[in-house]
Amino acid sequence: MEWRDQLNHYIEMINHSLREYTNIGDERNHLVVEAMQYSLFAGGKRLRPVLTLAVTEMLNGTVEKAMPYACALEMIHTYSLIHDDLPAMDNDDFRRGKPTNHKIFGDGVAILAGDGLLNLAYEIMLQDLLLKKNPDSFIRAMKCIGNAAGVRGMIGGQTADLINEGKSVTAETLTYIHQQKTGALLSASLTAGAYAAEADEQTASELAAAGHALGMAFQIQDDLLDLDGSAEELGKPIGSDLRNNKATFPSLYGIDDSRKQVKSLTNKTLATFKSYGESSEFLQSLARYLVNRRS
Amino acid sequence: MEWRDQLNHYIEMINHSLREYTNIGDERNHLVVEAMQYSLFAGGKRLRPVLTLAVTEMLNGTVEKAMPYACALEMIHTYSLIHDDLPAMDNDDFRRGKPTNHKIFGDGVAILAGDGLLNLAYEIMLQDLLLKKNPDSFIRAMKCIGNAAGVRGMIGGQTADLINEGKSVTAETLTYIHQQKTGALLSASLTAGAYAAEADEQTASELAAAGHALGMAFQIQDDLLDLDGSAEELGKPIGSDLRNNKATFPSLYGIDDSRKQVKSLTNKTLATFKSYGESSEFLQSLARYLVNRRS
């Protein structure tokens, strides 16, 4: 199968499971469930759950066993976007060309929909744990996701982002924000896939490191694309982000150095994947695609 | 030991553990951790974790084994209050005589502090699961907490409360709101205590029912106390809540019927506790106190 077909196959399976997991509305709670589904099906790329399923298959695990953890990661990612978009946070009216959750459902329901998705992520993983004779490795999958999502992970990064808004930040702070806000959950996506395949600790830890590198490469590439977009589409001079105090990797390190970092981080990720041989071909293609994308 | 001394002893142990569990601030995330601690130590009665520890001890379990689940319940309760108090929800400036979280830290950090507490609740339970040779009963403890907190529990109740604000509601809707918003987590507090003592399913299910009854009695008593408070302190006539469209049990059923319901629900709870003999004396005293309190 071509890697693009494989990608679409994963996405279809993920969407199917997400529909099933969120089929929990009743007469009373349907509004908040509708709000959860709205953002969950608003065009996400499913990057995190795809990584989980692909890592599991690379390590001879099954999609079926990894699916609750893959979907939990997508729910956690989605809840973080809903809360991030709120007027009290980034105050965004649109995401992926669609009105943000609170623009449709109001701020109160949007807060509850985010809370509901975070909680549902844990509910579906717990439901899965109960079915296991030996749940140990799956508890580890759940734990790495939990740690990545918490104040020592993603929420810590969002807090740093929020309190540094409009301020000039150091390269160190920017790296922290990206590592926590994006890297932690991306890394957990790979680690959860490893644990869902009942891989050993060393494998999980190698893949966690590869995930951190991939997350950082992905984020710097995002910064570079924003810069291209700004220059071409808005006509503002490259580097204006720096003068606007919006710290990005290119504004702090320059474009050439940022490109070099993307390359070096990607090579680190690819080296890890390659060490697993042929079964990692899909992940290699996906990693190359992510850092070479033009949008 | 007098039951009041026992209560204070439980509360001290819970506060000690909550301090330890939230000792996770570092140079970067300290603001959100500080916000989490602020609400966690703003004078809560610790009712939920006390119930968990007391049920566990009634069933010959240990405080030590139940503590992560007890503290998780308090964290989930606290996060729900932080989000509930936000301008987008109930818009409350004070809680228990202190400024609410967002009045001190701003709406953005308050949202993140709530998210952080919900996530931390799961992190500490998962950390505990990893230490268990046979985690089965503890997974069940975690699962009943997760279900009670989600959109089929507390979040569902909060949504119903939010969308019915200022509207005239039926007795059925009011019962649903109370059952989900208050009853679900109170009931889970008892069930989690049973599972932490590795009790059987029947015991867990009996205690879940007792918890639901206790939660409803507690809530109706709250309504009755509000009514007394209104009449005496504000000088507004009893029953004015009804004309203000603020549905309460007394406004829907009348004061006498509400008092009868409190009595009957409490007797149901007490009957369950009594069936466990002498070891339930603390819980009996606590239940009597909760429904006879004057504030």
mmCIF file with all atom_site columns, C-alpha atoms in Angstrom, chain B residues 45-166:
data_model
loop_
_atom_site.group_PDB
_atom_site.id
_atom_site.type_symbol
_atom_site.label_atom_id
_atom_site.label_alt_id
_atom_site.label_comp_id
_atom_site.label_asym_id
_atom_site.label_entity_id
_atom_site.label_seq_id
_atom_site.pdbx_PDB_ins_code
_atom_site.Cartn_x
_atom_site.Cartn_y
_atom_site.Cartn_z
_atom_site.occupancy
_atom_site.B_iso_or_equiv
_atom_site.pdbx_formal_charge
_atom_site.auth_seq_id
_atom_site.auth_comp_id
_atom_site.auth_asym_id
_atom_site.auth_atom_id
_atom_site.pdbx_PDB_model_num
ATOM 1   C CA . LYS B 1 45  ? -14.860 20.699 53.732 1.00 0.00 ? 45  LYS B CA 1
ATOM 2   C CA . ARG B 1 46  ? -13.155 17.628 52.164 1.00 0.00 ? 46  ARG B CA 1
ATOM 3   C CA . LEU B 1 47  ? -16.488 15.801 52.247 1.00 0.00 ? 47  LEU B CA 1
ATOM 4   C CA . ARG B 1 48  ? -15.758 13.589 49.239 1.00 0.00 ? 48  ARG B CA 1
ATOM 5   C CA . PRO B 1 49  ? -12.296 12.334 50.278 1.00 0.00 ? 49  PRO B CA 1
ATOM 6   C CA . VAL B 1 50  ? -13.462 11.871 53.887 1.00 0.00 ? 50  VAL B CA 1
ATOM 7   C CA . LEU B 1 51  ? -16.278 9.634  52.638 1.00 0.00 ? 51  LEU B CA 1
ATOM 8   C CA . THR B 1 52  ? -13.792 7.599  50.585 1.00 0.00 ? 52  THR B CA 1
ATOM 9   C CA . LEU B 1 53  ? -11.414 7.065  53.502 1.00 0.00 ? 53  LEU B CA 1
ATOM 10  C CA . ALA B 1 54  ? -14.231 6.292  55.943 1.00 0.00 ? 54  ALA B CA 1
ATOM 11  C CA . VAL B 1 55  ? -15.835 3.719  53.635 1.00 0.00 ? 55  VAL B CA 1
ATOM 12  C CA . THR B 1 56  ? -12.471 2.074  53.048 1.00 0.00 ? 56  THR B CA 1
ATOM 13  C CA . GLU B 1 57  ? -11.836 1.802  56.780 1.00 0.00 ? 57  GLU B CA 1
ATOM 14  C CA . MET B 1 58  ? -15.382 0.529  57.387 1.00 0.00 ? 58  MET B CA 1
ATOM 15  C CA . LEU B 1 59  ? -14.543 -2.306 54.975 1.00 0.00 ? 59  LEU B CA 1
ATOM 16  C CA . ASN B 1 60  ? -11.164 -3.065 56.575 1.00 0.00 ? 60  ASN B CA 1
ATOM 17  C CA . GLY B 1 61  ? -9.180  -1.286 53.879 1.00 0.00 ? 61  GLY B CA 1
ATOM 18  C CA . THR B 1 62  ? -6.411  1.194  54.671 1.00 0.00 ? 62  THR B CA 1
ATOM 19  C CA . VAL B 1 63  ? -6.270  4.977  54.404 1.00 0.00 ? 63  VAL B CA 1
ATOM 20  C CA . GLU B 1 64  ? -2.949  4.654  52.621 1.00 0.00 ? 64  GLU B CA 1
ATOM 21  C CA . LYS B 1 65  ? -4.384  2.582  49.769 1.00 0.00 ? 65  LYS B CA 1
ATOM 22  C CA . ALA B 1 66  ? -7.444  4.797  49.348 1.00 0.00 ? 66  ALA B CA 1
ATOM 23  C CA . MET B 1 67  ? -5.661  8.149  49.566 1.00 0.00 ? 67  MET B CA 1
ATOM 24  C CA . PRO B 1 68  ? -4.845  8.673  45.844 1.00 0.00 ? 68  PRO B CA 1
ATOM 25  C CA . TYR B 1 69  ? -8.513  8.110  44.940 1.00 0.00 ? 69  TYR B CA 1
ATOM 26  C CA . ALA B 1 70  ? -9.737  10.291 47.823 1.00 0.00 ? 70  ALA B CA 1
ATOM 27  C CA . CYS B 1 71  ? -7.464  13.161 46.743 1.00 0.00 ? 71  CYS B CA 1
ATOM 28  C CA . ALA B 1 72  ? -8.387  12.692 43.085 1.00 0.00 ? 72  ALA B CA 1
ATOM 29  C CA . LEU B 1 73  ? -12.050 13.202 44.040 1.00 0.00 ? 73  LEU B CA 1
ATOM 30  C CA . GLU B 1 74  ? -11.220 16.429 45.858 1.00 0.00 ? 74  GLU B CA 1
ATOM 31  C CA . MET B 1 75  ? -9.202  17.673 42.862 1.00 0.00 ? 75  MET B CA 1
ATOM 32  C CA . ILE B 1 76  ? -12.077 16.916 40.487 1.00 0.00 ? 76  ILE B CA 1
ATOM 33  C CA . HIS B 1 77  ? -14.564 18.624 42.813 1.00 0.00 ? 77  HIS B CA 1
ATOM 34  C CA . THR B 1 78  ? -12.272 21.676 43.046 1.00 0.00 ? 78  THR B CA 1
ATOM 35  C CA . TYR B 1 79  ? -11.698 21.931 39.278 1.00 0.00 ? 79  TYR B CA 1
ATOM 36  C CA . SER B 1 80  ? -15.459 21.839 38.746 1.00 0.00 ? 80  SER B CA 1
ATOM 37  C CA . LEU B 1 81  ? -15.901 24.772 41.168 1.00 0.00 ? 81  LEU B CA 1
ATOM 38  C CA . ILE B 1 82  ? -13.150 26.824 39.437 1.00 0.00 ? 82  ILE B CA 1
ATOM 39  C CA . HIS B 1 83  ? -14.756 26.366 36.012 1.00 0.00 ? 83  HIS B CA 1
ATOM 40  C CA . ASP B 1 84  ? -18.275 26.842 37.440 1.00 0.00 ? 84  ASP B CA 1
ATOM 41  C CA . ASP B 1 85  ? -17.310 30.208 38.943 1.00 0.00 ? 85  ASP B CA 1
ATOM 42  C CA . LEU B 1 86  ? -15.968 31.626 35.649 1.00 0.00 ? 86  LEU B CA 1
ATOM 43  C CA . PRO B 1 87  ? -17.766 34.614 34.071 1.00 0.00 ? 87  PRO B CA 1
ATOM 44  C CA . ALA B 1 88  ? -18.800 32.336 31.192 1.00 0.00 ? 88  ALA B CA 1
ATOM 45  C CA . MET B 1 89  ? -20.561 30.076 33.693 1.00 0.00 ? 89  MET B CA 1
ATOM 46  C CA . ASP B 1 90  ? -21.983 31.244 37.071 1.00 0.00 ? 90  ASP B CA 1
ATOM 47  C CA . ASN B 1 91  ? -19.815 34.388 37.203 1.00 0.00 ? 91  ASN B CA 1
ATOM 48  C CA . ASP B 1 92  ? -19.145 34.266 40.937 1.00 0.00 ? 92  ASP B CA 1
ATOM 49  C CA . ASP B 1 93  ? -16.595 36.616 42.491 1.00 0.00 ? 93  ASP B CA 1
ATOM 50  C CA . PHE B 1 94  ? -16.474 34.907 45.868 1.00 0.00 ? 94  PHE B CA 1
ATOM 51  C CA . ARG B 1 95  ? -16.568 31.362 47.176 1.00 0.00 ? 95  ARG B CA 1
ATOM 52  C CA . ARG B 1 96  ? -16.423 30.531 50.865 1.00 0.00 ? 96  ARG B CA 1
ATOM 53  C CA . GLY B 1 97  ? -15.702 34.204 51.534 1.00 0.00 ? 97  GLY B CA 1
ATOM 54  C CA . LYS B 1 98  ? -12.587 34.287 49.343 1.00 0.00 ? 98  LYS B CA 1
ATOM 55  C CA . PRO B 1 99  ? -12.145 35.691 45.837 1.00 0.00 ? 99  PRO B CA 1
ATOM 56  C CA . THR B 1 100 ? -12.702 33.002 43.216 1.00 0.00 ? 100 THR B CA 1
ATOM 57  C CA . ASN B 1 101 ? -9.775  31.655 41.224 1.00 0.00 ? 101 ASN B CA 1
ATOM 58  C CA . HIS B 1 102 ? -10.269 33.843 38.150 1.00 0.00 ? 102 HIS B CA 1
ATOM 59  C CA . LYS B 1 103 ? -10.570 36.991 40.307 1.00 0.00 ? 103 LYS B CA 1
ATOM 60  C CA . ILE B 1 104 ? -7.018  36.337 41.527 1.00 0.00 ? 104 ILE B CA 1
ATOM 61  C CA . PHE B 1 105 ? -5.335  34.706 38.544 1.00 0.00 ? 105 PHE B CA 1
ATOM 62  C CA . GLY B 1 106 ? -7.427  35.849 35.587 1.00 0.00 ? 106 GLY B CA 1
ATOM 63  C CA . ASP B 1 107 ? -9.802  33.776 33.460 1.00 0.00 ? 107 ASP B CA 1
ATOM 64  C CA . GLY B 1 108 ? -7.105  32.172 31.302 1.00 0.00 ? 108 GLY B CA 1
ATOM 65  C CA . VAL B 1 109 ? -5.019  30.807 34.160 1.00 0.00 ? 109 VAL B CA 1
ATOM 66  C CA . ALA B 1 110 ? -8.205  29.773 36.013 1.00 0.00 ? 110 ALA B CA 1
ATOM 67  C CA . ILE B 1 111 ? -9.284  27.668 33.025 1.00 0.00 ? 111 ILE B CA 1
ATOM 68  C CA . LEU B 1 112 ? -5.830  26.078 32.885 1.00 0.00 ? 112 LEU B CA 1
ATOM 69  C CA . ALA B 1 113 ? -5.780  25.526 36.677 1.00 0.00 ? 113 ALA B CA 1
ATOM 70  C CA . GLY B 1 114 ? -9.094  23.653 36.402 1.00 0.00 ? 114 GLY B CA 1
ATOM 71  C CA . ASP B 1 115 ? -7.759  21.597 33.506 1.00 0.00 ? 115 ASP B CA 1
ATOM 72  C CA . GLY B 1 116 ? -4.597  20.951 35.494 1.00 0.00 ? 116 GLY B CA 1
ATOM 73  C CA . LEU B 1 117 ? -6.493  19.685 38.548 1.00 0.00 ? 117 LEU B CA 1
ATOM 74  C CA . LEU B 1 118 ? -8.689  17.371 36.482 1.00 0.00 ? 118 LEU B CA 1
ATOM 75  C CA . ASN B 1 119 ? -5.640  15.959 34.744 1.00 0.00 ? 119 ASN B CA 1
ATOM 76  C CA . LEU B 1 120 ? -3.630  15.691 37.966 1.00 0.00 ? 120 LEU B CA 1
ATOM 77  C CA . ALA B 1 121 ? -6.445  13.652 39.527 1.00 0.00 ? 121 ALA B CA 1
ATOM 78  C CA . TYR B 1 122 ? -5.866  11.028 36.849 1.00 0.00 ? 122 TYR B CA 1
ATOM 79  C CA . GLU B 1 123 ? -2.079  11.314 37.060 1.00 0.00 ? 123 GLU B CA 1
ATOM 80  C CA . ILE B 1 124 ? -2.005  10.483 40.772 1.00 0.00 ? 124 ILE B CA 1
ATOM 81  C CA . MET B 1 125 ? -4.378  7.540  40.360 1.00 0.00 ? 125 MET B CA 1
ATOM 82  C CA . LEU B 1 126 ? -2.297  6.203  37.454 1.00 0.00 ? 126 LEU B CA 1
ATOM 83  C CA . GLN B 1 127 ? 0.886   6.563  39.475 1.00 0.00 ? 127 GLN B CA 1
ATOM 84  C CA . ASP B 1 128 ? -0.797  4.436  42.128 1.00 0.00 ? 128 ASP B CA 1
ATOM 85  C CA . LEU B 1 129 ? -2.004  1.798  39.641 1.00 0.00 ? 129 LEU B CA 1
ATOM 86  C CA . LEU B 1 130 ? 1.572   1.261  38.469 1.00 0.00 ? 130 LEU B CA 1
ATOM 87  C CA . LEU B 1 131 ? 2.600   0.234  41.995 1.00 0.00 ? 131 LEU B CA 1
ATOM 88  C CA . LYS B 1 132 ? -0.045  -2.485 42.276 1.00 0.00 ? 132 LYS B CA 1
ATOM 89  C CA . LYS B 1 133 ? 0.599   -6.166 41.643 1.00 0.00 ? 133 LYS B CA 1
ATOM 90  C CA . ASN B 1 134 ? -3.085  -6.732 41.073 1.00 0.00 ? 134 ASN B CA 1
ATOM 91  C CA . PRO B 1 135 ? -4.561  -3.369 40.067 1.00 0.00 ? 135 PRO B CA 1
ATOM 92  C CA . ASP B 1 136 ? -8.012  -4.661 39.078 1.00 0.00 ? 136 ASP B CA 1
ATOM 93  C CA . SER B 1 137 ? -10.036 -3.247 41.973 1.00 0.00 ? 137 SER B CA 1
ATOM 94  C CA . PHE B 1 138 ? -8.135  0.055  41.796 1.00 0.00 ? 138 PHE B CA 1
ATOM 95  C CA . ILE B 1 139 ? -8.870  0.365  38.070 1.00 0.00 ? 139 ILE B CA 1
ATOM 96  C CA . ARG B 1 140 ? -12.530 0.005  39.083 1.00 0.00 ? 140 ARG B CA 1
ATOM 97  C CA . ALA B 1 141 ? -12.131 2.757  41.680 1.00 0.00 ? 141 ALA B CA 1
ATOM 98  C CA . MET B 1 142 ? -10.653 5.000  39.005 1.00 0.00 ? 142 MET B CA 1
ATOM 99  C CA . LYS B 1 143 ? -13.331 4.055  36.486 1.00 0.00 ? 143 LYS B CA 1
ATOM 100 C CA . CYS B 1 144 ? -16.246 4.893  38.781 1.00 0.00 ? 144 CYS B CA 1
ATOM 101 C CA . ILE B 1 145 ? -14.626 8.272  39.487 1.00 0.00 ? 145 ILE B CA 1
ATOM 102 C CA . GLY B 1 146 ? -14.076 8.877  35.754 1.00 0.00 ? 146 GLY B CA 1
ATOM 103 C CA . ASN B 1 147 ? -17.661 8.040  34.852 1.00 0.00 ? 147 ASN B CA 1
ATOM 104 C CA . ALA B 1 148 ? -19.047 10.211 37.649 1.00 0.00 ? 148 ALA B CA 1
ATOM 105 C CA . ALA B 1 149 ? -16.957 13.170 36.501 1.00 0.00 ? 149 ALA B CA 1
ATOM 106 C CA . GLY B 1 150 ? -17.808 12.955 32.793 1.00 0.00 ? 150 GLY B CA 1
ATOM 107 C CA . VAL B 1 151 ? -20.631 14.073 30.518 1.00 0.00 ? 151 VAL B CA 1
ATOM 108 C CA . ARG B 1 152 ? -22.740 11.148 31.730 1.00 0.00 ? 152 ARG B CA 1
ATOM 109 C CA . GLY B 1 153 ? -22.206 12.480 35.259 1.00 0.00 ? 153 GLY B CA 1
ATOM 110 C CA . MET B 1 154 ? -21.082 15.804 36.688 1.00 0.00 ? 154 MET B CA 1
ATOM 111 C CA . ILE B 1 155 ? -20.382 17.605 33.400 1.00 0.00 ? 155 ILE B CA 1
ATOM 112 C CA . GLY B 1 156 ? -23.802 16.537 32.120 1.00 0.00 ? 156 GLY B CA 1
ATOM 113 C CA . GLY B 1 157 ? -25.372 18.065 35.231 1.00 0.00 ? 157 GLY B CA 1
ATOM 114 C CA . GLN B 1 158 ? -23.415 21.282 34.823 1.00 0.00 ? 158 GLN B CA 1
ATOM 115 C CA . THR B 1 159 ? -24.517 21.559 31.217 1.00 0.00 ? 159 THR B CA 1
ATOM 116 C CA . ALA B 1 160 ? -28.169 21.073 32.194 1.00 0.00 ? 160 ALA B CA 1
ATOM 117 C CA . ASP B 1 161 ? -27.727 23.667 34.937 1.00 0.00 ? 161 ASP B CA 1
ATOM 118 C CA . LEU B 1 162 ? -26.120 26.154 32.525 1.00 0.00 ? 162 LEU B CA 1
ATOM 119 C CA . ILE B 1 163 ? -28.708 25.862 29.776 1.00 0.00 ? 163 ILE B CA 1
ATOM 120 C CA . ASN B 1 164 ? -31.628 26.055 32.222 1.00 0.00 ? 164 ASN B CA 1
ATOM 121 C CA . GLU B 1 165 ? -30.343 29.162 33.969 1.00 0.00 ? 165 GLU B CA 1
ATOM 122 C CA . GLY B 1 166 ? -33.165 31.595 34.579 1.00 0.00 ? 166 GLY B CA 1
#
